[in-house]
Amino acid sequence: GARPSSASKPSTPSMTPTASRETNDVLAVFGEKKEVSSIERTKFGKLCKKHRKPLNALIKQTPRLLAKSFAPLLRMPAVLDFDNKRSYFRTQHRRRDARCDPIRLKVRRSEVFMDSYHQLRARTAEELKAKIYIQFQGEEGIDAGGVVKEWFNTLAQQIFNPNYALFTQAGGKACTYHPNPMSYVNREHLQYFYF
């Protein structure tokens, strides 16, 4: 019996179930395998996908359509163009900001942590989503963003101030901190951590 030569037959690698699963995982990570939402599998979804260019042109011309009659398209990410998604996101973000009254803080530069704590501790999470305006007491300045940035930097430094005993350096490293087990020396330490 002569054996058939292996050169005459093309070799095809056999995929085990494990190898197939690994391949699918890799494809999913790199975006080559797209998932389709259940609405995209419907006749309506297929129709929208087929006519995505005119739909996107209409939405670009009249963005408020996404908030009303075209709202189902928000559940079909493959149909909407990036520009329309971005425009919708920004509109929703502005609408959320408009619902919240801005927070105006007046703080002393020497007591940024305590003044901020006392003025912000009673605010709800929803209120804290609003725009923050800062005025340093005794200073004239129009807050166009620079004063808020300075306030955040100063507040972050003060949170790690050893006098508040909230945090200690971890292992002597200058930029790594962990909660101070001795923070109880400060009567309001738990409220400060919550803040």
PDB file of C-alpha atoms in Angstrom, residues 7-120:
ATOM      1  CA  ALA A   7       1.839  17.583  -0.790  1.00  0.00           C
ATOM      2  CA  SER A   8      -1.089  16.734  -3.059  1.00  0.00           C
ATOM      3  CA  LYS A   9      -3.737  17.550  -0.427  1.00  0.00           C
ATOM      4  CA  PRO A  10      -4.112  21.106   0.886  1.00  0.00           C
ATOM      5  CA  SER A  11      -3.944  21.101   4.635  1.00  0.00           C
ATOM      6  CA  THR A  12      -6.769  22.764   6.527  1.00  0.00           C
ATOM      7  CA  PRO A  13      -6.294  23.414  10.180  1.00  0.00           C
ATOM      8  CA  SER A  14      -9.027  21.924  12.281  1.00  0.00           C
ATOM      9  CA  MET A  15     -10.445  24.233  14.914  1.00  0.00           C
ATOM     10  CA  THR A  16     -11.327  22.803  18.250  1.00  0.00           C
ATOM     11  CA  PRO A  17     -14.245  24.358  20.132  1.00  0.00           C
ATOM     12  CA  THR A  18     -11.753  26.060  22.461  1.00  0.00           C
ATOM     13  CA  ALA A  19      -9.759  27.535  19.569  1.00  0.00           C
ATOM     14  CA  SER A  20     -12.973  28.729  17.917  1.00  0.00           C
ATOM     15  CA  ARG A  21     -14.072  30.450  21.150  1.00  0.00           C
ATOM     16  CA  GLU A  22     -10.655  32.090  21.528  1.00  0.00           C
ATOM     17  CA  THR A  23     -10.817  33.343  17.935  1.00  0.00           C
ATOM     18  CA  ASN A  24     -14.268  34.812  18.565  1.00  0.00           C
ATOM     19  CA  ASP A  25     -12.993  36.497  21.755  1.00  0.00           C
ATOM     20  CA  VAL A  26     -10.063  38.030  19.854  1.00  0.00           C
ATOM     21  CA  LEU A  27     -12.359  39.224  17.060  1.00  0.00           C
ATOM     22  CA  ALA A  28     -14.723  40.777  19.606  1.00  0.00           C
ATOM     23  CA  VAL A  29     -11.879  42.622  21.323  1.00  0.00           C
ATOM     24  CA  PHE A  30     -10.529  44.054  18.090  1.00  0.00           C
ATOM     25  CA  GLY A  31     -13.963  45.006  16.798  1.00  0.00           C
ATOM     26  CA  GLU A  32     -13.995  42.736  13.769  1.00  0.00           C
ATOM     27  CA  LYS A  33     -17.056  40.926  15.054  1.00  0.00           C
ATOM     28  CA  LYS A  34     -19.964  43.328  15.452  1.00  0.00           C
ATOM     29  CA  GLU A  35     -22.872  42.720  17.764  1.00  0.00           C
ATOM     30  CA  VAL A  36     -26.287  43.691  16.486  1.00  0.00           C
ATOM     31  CA  SER A  37     -29.017  44.966  18.778  1.00  0.00           C
ATOM     32  CA  SER A  38     -32.368  43.195  18.707  1.00  0.00           C
ATOM     33  CA  ILE A  39     -34.058  46.203  17.100  1.00  0.00           C
ATOM     34  CA  GLU A  40     -31.499  46.183  14.277  1.00  0.00           C
ATOM     35  CA  ARG A  41     -32.595  42.632  13.368  1.00  0.00           C
ATOM     36  CA  THR A  42     -36.207  43.706  12.797  1.00  0.00           C
ATOM     37  CA  LYS A  43     -37.599  44.820   9.445  1.00  0.00           C
ATOM     38  CA  PHE A  44     -37.609  48.377  10.764  1.00  0.00           C
ATOM     39  CA  GLY A  45     -33.966  48.090  11.806  1.00  0.00           C
ATOM     40  CA  LYS A  46     -32.937  46.694   8.433  1.00  0.00           C
ATOM     41  CA  LEU A  47     -34.870  49.463   6.667  1.00  0.00           C
ATOM     42  CA  CYS A  48     -33.111  52.116   8.779  1.00  0.00           C
ATOM     43  CA  LYS A  49     -29.715  50.576   8.121  1.00  0.00           C
ATOM     44  CA  LYS A  50     -30.401  50.477   4.383  1.00  0.00           C
ATOM     45  CA  HIS A  51     -31.418  54.164   4.380  1.00  0.00           C
ATOM     46  CA  ARG A  52     -28.949  55.410   6.970  1.00  0.00           C
ATOM     47  CA  LYS A  53     -27.508  58.201   4.773  1.00  0.00           C
ATOM     48  CA  PRO A  54     -30.799  60.067   4.191  1.00  0.00           C
ATOM     49  CA  LEU A  55     -31.823  59.464   7.822  1.00  0.00           C
ATOM     50  CA  ASN A  56     -28.563  60.962   9.065  1.00  0.00           C
ATOM     51  CA  ALA A  57     -28.941  63.904   6.689  1.00  0.00           C
ATOM     52  CA  LEU A  58     -32.409  64.602   8.120  1.00  0.00           C
ATOM     53  CA  ILE A  59     -31.101  64.335  11.684  1.00  0.00           C
ATOM     54  CA  LYS A  60     -28.168  66.621  10.920  1.00  0.00           C
ATOM     55  CA  GLN A  61     -30.591  69.182   9.494  1.00  0.00           C
ATOM     56  CA  THR A  62     -33.096  68.833  12.391  1.00  0.00           C
ATOM     57  CA  PRO A  63     -31.313  67.368  15.449  1.00  0.00           C
ATOM     58  CA  ARG A  64     -34.393  67.521  17.696  1.00  0.00           C
ATOM     59  CA  LEU A  65     -35.836  64.594  15.677  1.00  0.00           C
ATOM     60  CA  LEU A  66     -33.715  62.277  17.829  1.00  0.00           C
ATOM     61  CA  ALA A  67     -35.588  63.437  20.914  1.00  0.00           C
ATOM     62  CA  LYS A  68     -38.969  62.728  19.310  1.00  0.00           C
ATOM     63  CA  SER A  69     -39.981  60.622  16.320  1.00  0.00           C
ATOM     64  CA  PHE A  70     -36.472  59.304  15.528  1.00  0.00           C
ATOM     65  CA  ALA A  71     -35.712  58.311  19.151  1.00  0.00           C
ATOM     66  CA  PRO A  72     -35.687  54.551  18.336  1.00  0.00           C
ATOM     67  CA  LEU A  73     -32.576  55.192  16.224  1.00  0.00           C
ATOM     68  CA  LEU A  74     -30.665  55.852  19.453  1.00  0.00           C
ATOM     69  CA  ARG A  75     -30.883  52.115  20.122  1.00  0.00           C
ATOM     70  CA  MET A  76     -29.305  51.355  16.748  1.00  0.00           C
ATOM     71  CA  PRO A  77     -25.711  52.570  17.010  1.00  0.00           C
ATOM     72  CA  ALA A  78     -24.776  51.280  13.556  1.00  0.00           C
ATOM     73  CA  VAL A  79     -27.369  53.542  11.910  1.00  0.00           C
ATOM     74  CA  LEU A  80     -26.370  56.903  13.404  1.00  0.00           C
ATOM     75  CA  ASP A  81     -23.286  58.779  12.204  1.00  0.00           C
ATOM     76  CA  PHE A  82     -20.747  59.840  14.802  1.00  0.00           C
ATOM     77  CA  ASP A  83     -21.501  63.551  14.268  1.00  0.00           C
ATOM     78  CA  ASN A  84     -25.185  63.001  15.037  1.00  0.00           C
ATOM     79  CA  LYS A  85     -24.360  60.949  18.144  1.00  0.00           C
ATOM     80  CA  ARG A  86     -21.979  63.650  19.355  1.00  0.00           C
ATOM     81  CA  SER A  87     -24.530  66.395  18.699  1.00  0.00           C
ATOM     82  CA  TYR A  88     -27.203  64.470  20.621  1.00  0.00           C
ATOM     83  CA  PHE A  89     -24.822  63.850  23.532  1.00  0.00           C
ATOM     84  CA  ARG A  90     -23.887  67.532  23.744  1.00  0.00           C
ATOM     85  CA  THR A  91     -27.536  68.592  23.618  1.00  0.00           C
ATOM     86  CA  GLN A  92     -28.393  66.226  26.463  1.00  0.00           C
ATOM     87  CA  HIS A  93     -25.396  67.455  28.450  1.00  0.00           C
ATOM     88  CA  ARG A  94     -26.401  71.114  27.992  1.00  0.00           C
ATOM     89  CA  ARG A  95     -29.996  70.307  28.922  1.00  0.00           C
ATOM     90  CA  ARG A  96     -28.800  68.638  32.125  1.00  0.00           C
ATOM     91  CA  ASP A  97     -26.630  71.648  32.954  1.00  0.00           C
ATOM     92  CA  ALA A  98     -29.551  74.005  32.370  1.00  0.00           C
ATOM     93  CA  ARG A  99     -31.651  72.161  34.965  1.00  0.00           C
ATOM     94  CA  CYS A 100     -29.117  72.803  37.730  1.00  0.00           C
ATOM     95  CA  ASP A 101     -28.536  76.220  39.195  1.00  0.00           C
ATOM     96  CA  PRO A 102     -24.832  77.054  39.268  1.00  0.00           C
ATOM     97  CA  ILE A 103     -23.005  76.685  42.564  1.00  0.00           C
ATOM     98  CA  ARG A 104     -21.293  79.856  43.732  1.00  0.00           C
ATOM     99  CA  LEU A 105     -18.694  79.448  46.442  1.00  0.00           C
ATOM    100  CA  LYS A 106     -16.953  82.197  48.311  1.00  0.00           C
ATOM    101  CA  VAL A 107     -13.870  80.800  50.026  1.00  0.00           C
ATOM    102  CA  ARG A 108     -10.920  82.137  51.927  1.00  0.00           C
ATOM    103  CA  ARG A 109      -7.644  81.209  50.331  1.00  0.00           C
ATOM    104  CA  SER A 110      -6.227  80.171  53.713  1.00  0.00           C
ATOM    105  CA  GLU A 111      -9.270  77.961  54.500  1.00  0.00           C
ATOM    106  CA  VAL A 112     -10.165  76.457  51.128  1.00  0.00           C
ATOM    107  CA  PHE A 113     -10.870  72.987  52.522  1.00  0.00           C
ATOM    108  CA  MET A 114     -13.059  74.041  55.446  1.00  0.00           C
ATOM    109  CA  ASP A 115     -14.977  76.737  53.552  1.00  0.00           C
ATOM    110  CA  SER A 116     -15.614  74.364  50.647  1.00  0.00           C
ATOM    111  CA  TYR A 117     -16.644  71.587  53.000  1.00  0.00           C
ATOM    112  CA  HIS A 118     -19.164  73.767  54.855  1.00  0.00           C
ATOM    113  CA  GLN A 119     -20.675  75.151  51.651  1.00  0.00           C
ATOM    114  CA  LEU A 120     -20.865  71.861  49.732  1.00  0.00           C
TER     115      LEU A 120
END
